[in-house]
Tab-separated table of C-alpha atoms in Angstrom:
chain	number	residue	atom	x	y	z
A	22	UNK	CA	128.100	90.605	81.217
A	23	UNK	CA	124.082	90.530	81.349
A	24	UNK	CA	122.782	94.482	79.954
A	25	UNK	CA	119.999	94.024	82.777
A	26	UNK	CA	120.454	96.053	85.632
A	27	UNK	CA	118.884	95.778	89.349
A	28	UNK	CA	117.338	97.959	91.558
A	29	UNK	CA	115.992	97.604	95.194
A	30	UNK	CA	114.138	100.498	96.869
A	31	UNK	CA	112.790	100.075	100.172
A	32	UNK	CA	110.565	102.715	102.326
A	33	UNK	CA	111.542	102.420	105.196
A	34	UNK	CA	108.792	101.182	107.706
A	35	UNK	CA	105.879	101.415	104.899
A	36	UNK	CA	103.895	97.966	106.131
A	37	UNK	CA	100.511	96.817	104.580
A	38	UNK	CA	99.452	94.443	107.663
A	39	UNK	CA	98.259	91.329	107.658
A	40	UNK	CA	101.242	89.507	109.416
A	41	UNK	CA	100.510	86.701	110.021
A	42	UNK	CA	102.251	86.381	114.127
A	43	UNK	CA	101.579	89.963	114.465
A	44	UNK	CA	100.278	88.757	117.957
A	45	UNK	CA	103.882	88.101	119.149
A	46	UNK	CA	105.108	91.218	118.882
A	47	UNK	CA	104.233	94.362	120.876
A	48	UNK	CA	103.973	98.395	121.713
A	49	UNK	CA	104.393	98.329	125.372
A	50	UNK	CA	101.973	95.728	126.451
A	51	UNK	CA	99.277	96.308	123.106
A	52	UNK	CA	99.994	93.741	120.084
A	53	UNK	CA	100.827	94.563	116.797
A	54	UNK	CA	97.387	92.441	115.552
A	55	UNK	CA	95.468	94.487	113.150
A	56	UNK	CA	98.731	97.539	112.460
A	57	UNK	CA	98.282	98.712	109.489
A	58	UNK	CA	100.844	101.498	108.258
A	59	UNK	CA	99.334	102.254	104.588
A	60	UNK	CA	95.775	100.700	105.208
A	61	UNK	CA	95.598	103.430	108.402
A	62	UNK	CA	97.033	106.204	107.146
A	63	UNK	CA	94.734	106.459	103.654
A	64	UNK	CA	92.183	105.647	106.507
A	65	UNK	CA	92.924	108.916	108.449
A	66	UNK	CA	93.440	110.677	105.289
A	67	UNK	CA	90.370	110.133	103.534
A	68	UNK	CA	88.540	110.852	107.133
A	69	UNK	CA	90.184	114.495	106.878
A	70	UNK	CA	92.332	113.454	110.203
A	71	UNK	CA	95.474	114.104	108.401
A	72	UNK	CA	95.753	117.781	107.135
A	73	UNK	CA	98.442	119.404	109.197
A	74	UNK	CA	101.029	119.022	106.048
A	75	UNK	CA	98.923	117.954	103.311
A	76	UNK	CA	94.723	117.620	102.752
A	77	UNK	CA	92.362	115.639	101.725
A	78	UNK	CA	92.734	111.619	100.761
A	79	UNK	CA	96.389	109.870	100.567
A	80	UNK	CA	97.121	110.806	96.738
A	81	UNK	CA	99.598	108.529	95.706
A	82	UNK	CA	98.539	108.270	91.659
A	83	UNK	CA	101.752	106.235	90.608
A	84	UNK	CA	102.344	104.038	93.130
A	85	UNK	CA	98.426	103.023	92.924
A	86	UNK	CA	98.372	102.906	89.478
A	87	UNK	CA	101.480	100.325	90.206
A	88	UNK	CA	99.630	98.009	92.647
A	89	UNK	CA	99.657	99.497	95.838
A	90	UNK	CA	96.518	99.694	96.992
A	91	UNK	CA	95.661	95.893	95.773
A	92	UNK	CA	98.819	95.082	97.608
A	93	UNK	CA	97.222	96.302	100.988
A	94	UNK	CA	93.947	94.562	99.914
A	95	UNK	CA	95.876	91.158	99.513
A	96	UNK	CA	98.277	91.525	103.234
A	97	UNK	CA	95.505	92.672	104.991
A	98	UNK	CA	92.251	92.488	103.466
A	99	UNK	CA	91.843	96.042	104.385
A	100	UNK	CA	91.168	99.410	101.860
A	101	UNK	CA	93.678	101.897	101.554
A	102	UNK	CA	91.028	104.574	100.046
A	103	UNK	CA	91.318	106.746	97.171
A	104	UNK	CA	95.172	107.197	97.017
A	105	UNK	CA	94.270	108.771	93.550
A	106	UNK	CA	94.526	105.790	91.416
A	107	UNK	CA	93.080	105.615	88.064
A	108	UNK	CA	90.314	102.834	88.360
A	109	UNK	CA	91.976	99.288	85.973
A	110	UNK	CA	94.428	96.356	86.283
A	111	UNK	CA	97.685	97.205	87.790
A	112	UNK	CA	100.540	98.407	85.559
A	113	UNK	CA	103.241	96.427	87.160
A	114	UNK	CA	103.995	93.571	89.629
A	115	UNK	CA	102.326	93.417	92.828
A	116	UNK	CA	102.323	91.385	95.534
A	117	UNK	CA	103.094	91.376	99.565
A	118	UNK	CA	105.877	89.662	101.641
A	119	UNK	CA	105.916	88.141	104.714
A	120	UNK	CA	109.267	88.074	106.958
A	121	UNK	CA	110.278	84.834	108.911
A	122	UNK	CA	113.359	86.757	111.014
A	123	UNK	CA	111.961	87.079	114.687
A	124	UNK	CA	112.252	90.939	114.715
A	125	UNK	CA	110.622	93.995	113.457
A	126	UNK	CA	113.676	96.213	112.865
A	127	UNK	CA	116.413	97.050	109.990
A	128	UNK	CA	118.651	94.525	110.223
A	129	UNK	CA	116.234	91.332	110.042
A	130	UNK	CA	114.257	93.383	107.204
A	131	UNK	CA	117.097	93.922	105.151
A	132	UNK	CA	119.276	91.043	105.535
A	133	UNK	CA	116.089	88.528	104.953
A	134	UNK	CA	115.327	90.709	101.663
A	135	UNK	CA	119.077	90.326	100.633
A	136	UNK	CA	118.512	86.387	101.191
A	137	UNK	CA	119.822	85.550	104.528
A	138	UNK	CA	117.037	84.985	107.052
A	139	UNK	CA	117.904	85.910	110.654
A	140	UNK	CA	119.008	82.479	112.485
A	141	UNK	CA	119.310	83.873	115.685
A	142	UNK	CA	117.014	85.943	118.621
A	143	UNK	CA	118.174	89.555	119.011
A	144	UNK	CA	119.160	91.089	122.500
A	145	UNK	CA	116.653	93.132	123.359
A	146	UNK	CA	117.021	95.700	126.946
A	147	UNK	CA	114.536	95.530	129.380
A	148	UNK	CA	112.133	98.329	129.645
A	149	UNK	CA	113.462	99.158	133.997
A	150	UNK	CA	114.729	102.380	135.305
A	151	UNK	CA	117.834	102.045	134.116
A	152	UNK	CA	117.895	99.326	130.938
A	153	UNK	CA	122.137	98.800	131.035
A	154	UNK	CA	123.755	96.750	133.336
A	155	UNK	CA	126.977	98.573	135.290
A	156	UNK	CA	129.583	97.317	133.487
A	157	UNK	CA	128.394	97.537	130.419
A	158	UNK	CA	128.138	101.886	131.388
A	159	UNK	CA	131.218	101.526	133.061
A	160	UNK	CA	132.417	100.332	129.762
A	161	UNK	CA	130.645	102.961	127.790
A	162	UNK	CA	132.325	105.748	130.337
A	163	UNK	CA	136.129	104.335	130.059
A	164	UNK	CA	136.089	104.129	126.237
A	165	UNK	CA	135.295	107.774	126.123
A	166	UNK	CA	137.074	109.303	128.997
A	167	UNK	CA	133.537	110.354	131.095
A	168	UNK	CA	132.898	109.735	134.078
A	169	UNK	CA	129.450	108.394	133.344
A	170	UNK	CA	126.817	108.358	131.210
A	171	UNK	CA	122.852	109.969	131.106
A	172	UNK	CA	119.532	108.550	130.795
A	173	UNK	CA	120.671	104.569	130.289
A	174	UNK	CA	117.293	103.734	129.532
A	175	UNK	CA	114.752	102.883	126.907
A	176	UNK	CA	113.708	106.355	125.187
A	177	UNK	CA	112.523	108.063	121.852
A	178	UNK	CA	114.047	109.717	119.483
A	179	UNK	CA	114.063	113.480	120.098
A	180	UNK	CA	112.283	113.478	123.583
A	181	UNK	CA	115.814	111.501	125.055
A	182	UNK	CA	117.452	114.507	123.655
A	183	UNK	CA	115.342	116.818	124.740
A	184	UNK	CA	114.938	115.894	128.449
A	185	UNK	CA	119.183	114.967	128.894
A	186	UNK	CA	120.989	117.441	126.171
A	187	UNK	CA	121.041	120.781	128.773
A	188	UNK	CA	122.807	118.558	131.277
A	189	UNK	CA	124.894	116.315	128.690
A	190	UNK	CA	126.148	120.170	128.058
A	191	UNK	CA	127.256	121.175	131.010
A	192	UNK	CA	129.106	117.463	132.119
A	193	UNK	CA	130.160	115.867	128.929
A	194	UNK	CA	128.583	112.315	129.700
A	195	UNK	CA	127.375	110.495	126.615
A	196	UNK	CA	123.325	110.268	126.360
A	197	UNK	CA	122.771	106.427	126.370
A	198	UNK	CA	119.129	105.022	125.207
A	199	UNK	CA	117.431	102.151	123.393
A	200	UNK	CA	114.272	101.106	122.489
A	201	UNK	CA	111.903	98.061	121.903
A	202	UNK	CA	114.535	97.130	119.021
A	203	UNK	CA	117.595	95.218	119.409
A	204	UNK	CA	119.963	98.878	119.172
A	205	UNK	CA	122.198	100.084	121.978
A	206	UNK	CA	122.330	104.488	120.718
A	207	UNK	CA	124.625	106.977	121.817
A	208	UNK	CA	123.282	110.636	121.601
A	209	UNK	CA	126.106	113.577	121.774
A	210	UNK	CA	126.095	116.935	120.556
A	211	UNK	CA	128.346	117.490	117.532
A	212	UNK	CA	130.178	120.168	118.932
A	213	UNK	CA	130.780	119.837	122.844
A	214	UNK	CA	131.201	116.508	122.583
A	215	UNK	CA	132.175	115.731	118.680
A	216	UNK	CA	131.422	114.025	115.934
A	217	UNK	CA	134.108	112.390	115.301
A	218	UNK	CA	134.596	111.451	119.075
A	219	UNK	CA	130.968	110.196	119.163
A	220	UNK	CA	131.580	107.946	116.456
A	221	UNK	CA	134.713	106.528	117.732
A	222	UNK	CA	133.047	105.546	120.838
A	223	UNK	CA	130.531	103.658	118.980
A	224	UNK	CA	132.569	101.692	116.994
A	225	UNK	CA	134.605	100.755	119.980
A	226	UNK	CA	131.588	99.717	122.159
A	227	UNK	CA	130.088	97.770	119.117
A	228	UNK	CA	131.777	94.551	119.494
A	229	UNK	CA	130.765	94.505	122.930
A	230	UNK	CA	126.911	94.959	121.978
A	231	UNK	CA	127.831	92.508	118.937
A	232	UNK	CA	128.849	89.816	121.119
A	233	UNK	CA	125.133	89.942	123.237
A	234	UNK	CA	123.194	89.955	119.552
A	235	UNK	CA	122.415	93.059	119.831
A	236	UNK	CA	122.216	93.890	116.392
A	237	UNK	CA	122.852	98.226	116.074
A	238	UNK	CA	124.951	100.469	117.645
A	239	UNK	CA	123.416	103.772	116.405
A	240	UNK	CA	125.453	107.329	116.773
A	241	UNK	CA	122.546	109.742	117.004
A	242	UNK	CA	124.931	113.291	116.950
A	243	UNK	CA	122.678	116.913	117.668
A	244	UNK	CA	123.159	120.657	117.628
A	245	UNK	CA	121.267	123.448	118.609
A	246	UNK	CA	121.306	125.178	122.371
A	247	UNK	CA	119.018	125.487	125.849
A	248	UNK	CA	118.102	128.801	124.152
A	249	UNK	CA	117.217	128.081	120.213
A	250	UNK	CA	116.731	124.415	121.035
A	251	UNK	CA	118.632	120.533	120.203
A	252	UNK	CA	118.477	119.258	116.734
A	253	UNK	CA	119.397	115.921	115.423
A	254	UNK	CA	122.140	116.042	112.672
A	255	UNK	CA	122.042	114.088	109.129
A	256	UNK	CA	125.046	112.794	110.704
A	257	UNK	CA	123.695	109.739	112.114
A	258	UNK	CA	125.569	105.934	111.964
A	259	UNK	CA	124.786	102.643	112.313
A	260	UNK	CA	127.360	100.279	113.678
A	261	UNK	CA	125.331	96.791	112.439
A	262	UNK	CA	126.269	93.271	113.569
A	263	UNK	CA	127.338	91.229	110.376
A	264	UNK	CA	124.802	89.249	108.733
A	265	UNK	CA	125.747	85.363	109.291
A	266	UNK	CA	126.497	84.830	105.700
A	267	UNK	CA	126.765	85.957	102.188
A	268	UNK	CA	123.821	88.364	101.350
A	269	UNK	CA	122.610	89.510	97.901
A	270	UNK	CA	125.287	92.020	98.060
A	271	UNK	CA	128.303	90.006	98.738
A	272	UNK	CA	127.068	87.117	96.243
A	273	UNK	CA	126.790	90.416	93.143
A	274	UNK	CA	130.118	91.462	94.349
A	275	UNK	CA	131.709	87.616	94.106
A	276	UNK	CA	130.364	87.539	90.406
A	277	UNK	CA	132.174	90.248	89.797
A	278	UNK	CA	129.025	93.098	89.285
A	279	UNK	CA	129.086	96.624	90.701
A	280	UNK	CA	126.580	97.337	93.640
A	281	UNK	CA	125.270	100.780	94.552
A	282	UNK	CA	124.155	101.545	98.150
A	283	UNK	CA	121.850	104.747	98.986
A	284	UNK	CA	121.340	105.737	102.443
A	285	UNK	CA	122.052	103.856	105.225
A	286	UNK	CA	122.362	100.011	103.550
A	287	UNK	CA	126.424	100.442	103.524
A	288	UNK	CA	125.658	100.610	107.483
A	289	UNK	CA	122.800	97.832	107.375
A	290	UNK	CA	125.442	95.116	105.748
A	291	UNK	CA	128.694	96.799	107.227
A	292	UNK	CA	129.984	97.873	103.639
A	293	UNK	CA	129.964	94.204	102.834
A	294	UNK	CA	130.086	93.705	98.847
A	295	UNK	CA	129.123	97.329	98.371
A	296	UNK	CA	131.355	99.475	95.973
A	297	UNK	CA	129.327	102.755	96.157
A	298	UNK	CA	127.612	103.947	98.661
A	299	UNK	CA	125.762	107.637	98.965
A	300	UNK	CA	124.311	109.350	101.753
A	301	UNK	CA	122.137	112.528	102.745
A	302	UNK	CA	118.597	113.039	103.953
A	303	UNK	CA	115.691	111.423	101.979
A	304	UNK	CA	115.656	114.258	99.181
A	305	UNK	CA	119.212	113.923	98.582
A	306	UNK	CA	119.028	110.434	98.766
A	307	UNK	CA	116.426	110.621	96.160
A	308	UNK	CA	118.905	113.012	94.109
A	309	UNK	CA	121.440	109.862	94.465
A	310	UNK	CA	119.004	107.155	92.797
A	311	UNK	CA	118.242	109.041	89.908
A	312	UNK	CA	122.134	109.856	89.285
A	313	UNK	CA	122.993	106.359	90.003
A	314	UNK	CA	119.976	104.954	87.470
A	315	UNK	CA	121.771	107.458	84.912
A	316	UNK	CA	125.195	106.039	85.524
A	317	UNK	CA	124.793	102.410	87.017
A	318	UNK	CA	126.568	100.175	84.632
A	319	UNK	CA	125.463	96.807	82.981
A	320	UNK	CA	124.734	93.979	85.295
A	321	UNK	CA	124.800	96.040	88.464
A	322	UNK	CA	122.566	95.899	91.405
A	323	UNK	CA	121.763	99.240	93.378
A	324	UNK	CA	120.184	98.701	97.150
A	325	UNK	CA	118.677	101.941	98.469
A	326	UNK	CA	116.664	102.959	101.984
A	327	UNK	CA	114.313	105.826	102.314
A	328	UNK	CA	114.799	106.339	106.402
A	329	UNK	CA	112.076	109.149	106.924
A	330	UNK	CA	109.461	107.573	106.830
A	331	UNK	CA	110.103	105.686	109.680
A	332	UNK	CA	112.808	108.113	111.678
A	333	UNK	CA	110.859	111.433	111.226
A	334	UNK	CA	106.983	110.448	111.393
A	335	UNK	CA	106.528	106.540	112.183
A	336	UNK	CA	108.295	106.999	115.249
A	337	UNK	CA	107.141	110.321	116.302
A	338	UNK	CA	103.398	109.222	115.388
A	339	UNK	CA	102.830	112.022	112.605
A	340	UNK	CA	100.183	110.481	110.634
A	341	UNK	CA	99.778	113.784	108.435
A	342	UNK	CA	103.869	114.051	107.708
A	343	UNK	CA	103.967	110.448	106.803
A	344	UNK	CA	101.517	111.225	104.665
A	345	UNK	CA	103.112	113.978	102.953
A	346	UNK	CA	105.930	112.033	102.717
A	347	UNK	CA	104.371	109.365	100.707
A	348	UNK	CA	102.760	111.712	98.574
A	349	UNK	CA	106.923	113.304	97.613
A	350	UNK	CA	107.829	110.152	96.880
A	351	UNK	CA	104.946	108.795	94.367
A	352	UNK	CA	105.639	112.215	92.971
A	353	UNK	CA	109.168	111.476	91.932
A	354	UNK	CA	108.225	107.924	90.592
A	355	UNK	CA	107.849	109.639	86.990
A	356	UNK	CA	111.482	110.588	86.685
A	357	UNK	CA	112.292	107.187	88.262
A	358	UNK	CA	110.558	105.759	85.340
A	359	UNK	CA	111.849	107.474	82.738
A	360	UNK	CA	115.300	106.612	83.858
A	361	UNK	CA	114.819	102.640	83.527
A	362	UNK	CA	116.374	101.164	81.054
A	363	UNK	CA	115.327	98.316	78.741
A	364	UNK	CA	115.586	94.906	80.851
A	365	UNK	CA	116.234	97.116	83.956
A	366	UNK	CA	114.030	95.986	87.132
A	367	UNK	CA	113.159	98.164	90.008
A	368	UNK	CA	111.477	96.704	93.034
A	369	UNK	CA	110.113	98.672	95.581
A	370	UNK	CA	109.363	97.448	99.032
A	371	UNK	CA	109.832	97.958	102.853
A	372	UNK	CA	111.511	95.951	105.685
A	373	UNK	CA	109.085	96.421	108.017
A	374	UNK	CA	106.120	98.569	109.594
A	375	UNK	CA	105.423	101.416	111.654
A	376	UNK	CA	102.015	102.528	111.983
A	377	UNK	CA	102.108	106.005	113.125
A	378	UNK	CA	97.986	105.648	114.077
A	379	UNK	CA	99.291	102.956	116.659
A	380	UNK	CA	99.863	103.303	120.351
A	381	UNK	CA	103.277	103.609	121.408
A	382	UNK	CA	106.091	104.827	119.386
A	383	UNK	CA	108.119	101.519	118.247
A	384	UNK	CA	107.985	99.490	115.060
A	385	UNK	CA	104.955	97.287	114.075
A	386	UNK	CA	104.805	93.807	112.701
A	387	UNK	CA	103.242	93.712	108.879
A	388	UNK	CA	103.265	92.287	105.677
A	389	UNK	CA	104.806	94.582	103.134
A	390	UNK	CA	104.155	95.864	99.438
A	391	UNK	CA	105.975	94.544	96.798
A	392	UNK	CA	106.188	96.306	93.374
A	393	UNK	CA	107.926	95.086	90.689
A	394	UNK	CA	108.805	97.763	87.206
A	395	UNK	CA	110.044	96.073	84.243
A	396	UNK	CA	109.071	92.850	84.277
A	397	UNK	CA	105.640	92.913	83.067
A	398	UNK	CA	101.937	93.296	85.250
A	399	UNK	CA	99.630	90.778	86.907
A	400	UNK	CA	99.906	89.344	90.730
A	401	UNK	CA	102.503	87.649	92.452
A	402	UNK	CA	100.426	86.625	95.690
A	403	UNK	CA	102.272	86.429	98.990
A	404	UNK	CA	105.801	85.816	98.810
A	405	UNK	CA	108.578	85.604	101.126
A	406	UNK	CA	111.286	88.515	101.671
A	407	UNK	CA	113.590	86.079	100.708
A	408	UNK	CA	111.954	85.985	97.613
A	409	UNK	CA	113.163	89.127	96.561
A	410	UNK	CA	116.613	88.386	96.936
A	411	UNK	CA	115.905	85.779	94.669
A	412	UNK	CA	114.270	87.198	92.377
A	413	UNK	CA	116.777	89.562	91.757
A	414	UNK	CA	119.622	87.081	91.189
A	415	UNK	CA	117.898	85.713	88.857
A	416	UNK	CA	116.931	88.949	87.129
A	417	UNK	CA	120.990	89.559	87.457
A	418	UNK	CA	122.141	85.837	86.362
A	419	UNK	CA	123.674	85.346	89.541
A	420	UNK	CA	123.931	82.751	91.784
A	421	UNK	CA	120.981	81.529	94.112
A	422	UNK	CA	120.869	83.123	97.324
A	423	UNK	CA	119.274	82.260	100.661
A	424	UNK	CA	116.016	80.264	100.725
A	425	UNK	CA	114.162	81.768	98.813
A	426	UNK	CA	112.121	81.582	95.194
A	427	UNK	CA	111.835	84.168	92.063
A	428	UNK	CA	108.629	85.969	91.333
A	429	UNK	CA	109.729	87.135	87.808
């Protein structure tokens, strides 16, 4: 048993720019060319258009001091100003990837990361008055005993629940929505619908929205009253199509190593080689990878995700949150530091972008950072996501996996 240890840590939706067919994919009918997630939000930070939560420039000290802001430099050729980083050479690994899967969403970020490239086009809902065909509803309806279903079109986030959760209320009917990702959601209030009920209906449907290539099914329970107001619950799930074949995960698992999953990658890869798995909102979550560094034993490989960043403010276009946001979690890198053990590596990354300075409210097309702990400083260009998946096998002394080639 190797005494190295493995750790993964992506943020969710924290792009540098710079992709490279950027063009191809849109926000309504504006491309992605020229999104920018960091590069734009030090940007509107160090222009004093981000001081709702937070003032002043982007200080992210730690992360800078890592690479970060060289990382930007290199996807995009942009400046990510200030973000508080003593002037020198970077401390650790840096570089930016550059996905091949023909989507901007979870799934393709993830699984290409983990070292298995998406080999087919996702199902994606057309943008019309009502996005579902009949029987698919009809479907929908019968699995849960309605007799129908609300909205049934694309939507975001909180406004979907906003505008259908006083009638959902009264009738019972399931609040149906998707976006310009490949996910079919269900919204239903934890209470006069249930939880459990909610759930159950999206696991049943999944197979269904499996079968198109579709590639979530997302449960997206609420609270709250026409009086106080709806709020969405921690209790969210992801029903994910399974990845074609064996990811980073499942190859860890088949050498016989522990693996650790925080946040939502036990829904990402469908519990697939994953032995652990924790859950809560992004401060819990952070609670989680510090216990787990503390207790992960020899040889194992822990996978975590960091939703917020993306659910909360990318989405919702809160340049100043996302900020904030950014600014926690460089704060908390010190006690992720002092946790690593000798020969453990900790990469941190993202699986895609969402530039909350962009038009529209859906994901956006980027490179994204790549900083390596543990292994050393110095550059390791552009690489592939794959690359990563790679790079920790061989970190692990496990087999190769996917396409890709080590860094280290």
């Amino acid at each position: 048993m190797t005494h190295k240890r493995a750790f993964l840590v992506v943020l969710d939706s924290v792009g540098c720019g710079g992709a490279p067919d950027a063009d191809q994919f849109f926000n309504g009918d504006l491309p992605d060319t020229g999104a920018n997630t960091l590069g734009h939000i030090a940007q509107a930070c160090a222009a004093g258009q981000a001081n709702e939560d937070r003032n002043g420039p982007l200080n992210m000290p730690h992360l800078a001091a890592a690479g970060l802001g060289a990382a930007v430099r290199l996807a995009s050729g942009a400046e990510a100003p200030a973000l508080g980083a003593p002037s020198g050479t970077p401390e650790a690994l840096w570089g930016a990837a550059t996905e091949i899967s023909k989507g901007k969403d979870t799934p393709s970020g993830h699984w290409e990361m983990a070292g298995v490239p998406v080999p087919w086009n996702w199902h994606f809902f057309p943008d019309d008055e009502v996005s579902f065909d009949a029987d698919l509803m009809a479907k929908v309806a019968r699995l849960c005993g309605t007799e129908g279903t609300l909205y049934n079109r694309h939507g975001s986030g909180m406004a979907v629940i906003e505008e259908a959760a006083a009638e959902h209320v009264k009738c019972g009917w399931p609040i149906c929505y998707t976006s310009a990702d490949s996910v079919f959601q269900i919204a239903a209030h934890e209470e006069y619908f249930g939880l459990d009920r909610l759930q159950k209906l999206c696991a049943d449907i999944a197979p269904t929205l499996h079968k198109m290539k579709v590639g979530r099914v997302i449960a997206r329970p609420f609270t709250g009253d026409v009086e106080t107001g709806f709020q969405r619950t921690i209790n969210r799930r992801d029903y994910a199509i399974d990845p074609p074949s064996d990811t980073l995960c499942d190859v860890a698992d088949n050498a016989g190593r522990k693996v650790y999953a925080i946040g939502k990658i036990g829904d990402i890869f469908s519990m697939r080689g994953i032995h652990d798995l924790r859950k809560g909102d992004d401060h819990a979550l952070m609670g989680h990878l510090l216990d787990v560094m503390d207790e992960a034993v020899e040889g194992s490989f822990t996978f975590a995700n960091f939703v917020e960043f993306d659910s909360q403010f990318g989405h919702q276009r809160d340049v100043s949150g996302y900020a904030s946001a950014l600014e926690w979690f460089d704060a908390c890198l010190p006690d992720i530091k002092a946790r690593m053990r000798e020969g453990d590596l900790v990469i941190f990354t993202a699986d895609h972008g969402n530039d909350p300075t962009w038009r529209g409210s859906d994901h956006t097309r980027e490179r994204v950072p790549v900083i390596a702990l543990g292994k050393g400083a110095g550059e390791i260009g552009l690489v592939a996501y794959s690359d990563i998946a790679a790079s920790i096998a061989e970190h692990l002394g496990l087999p190769d996996v996917g396409p890709g080639k080590s860094f280290l």
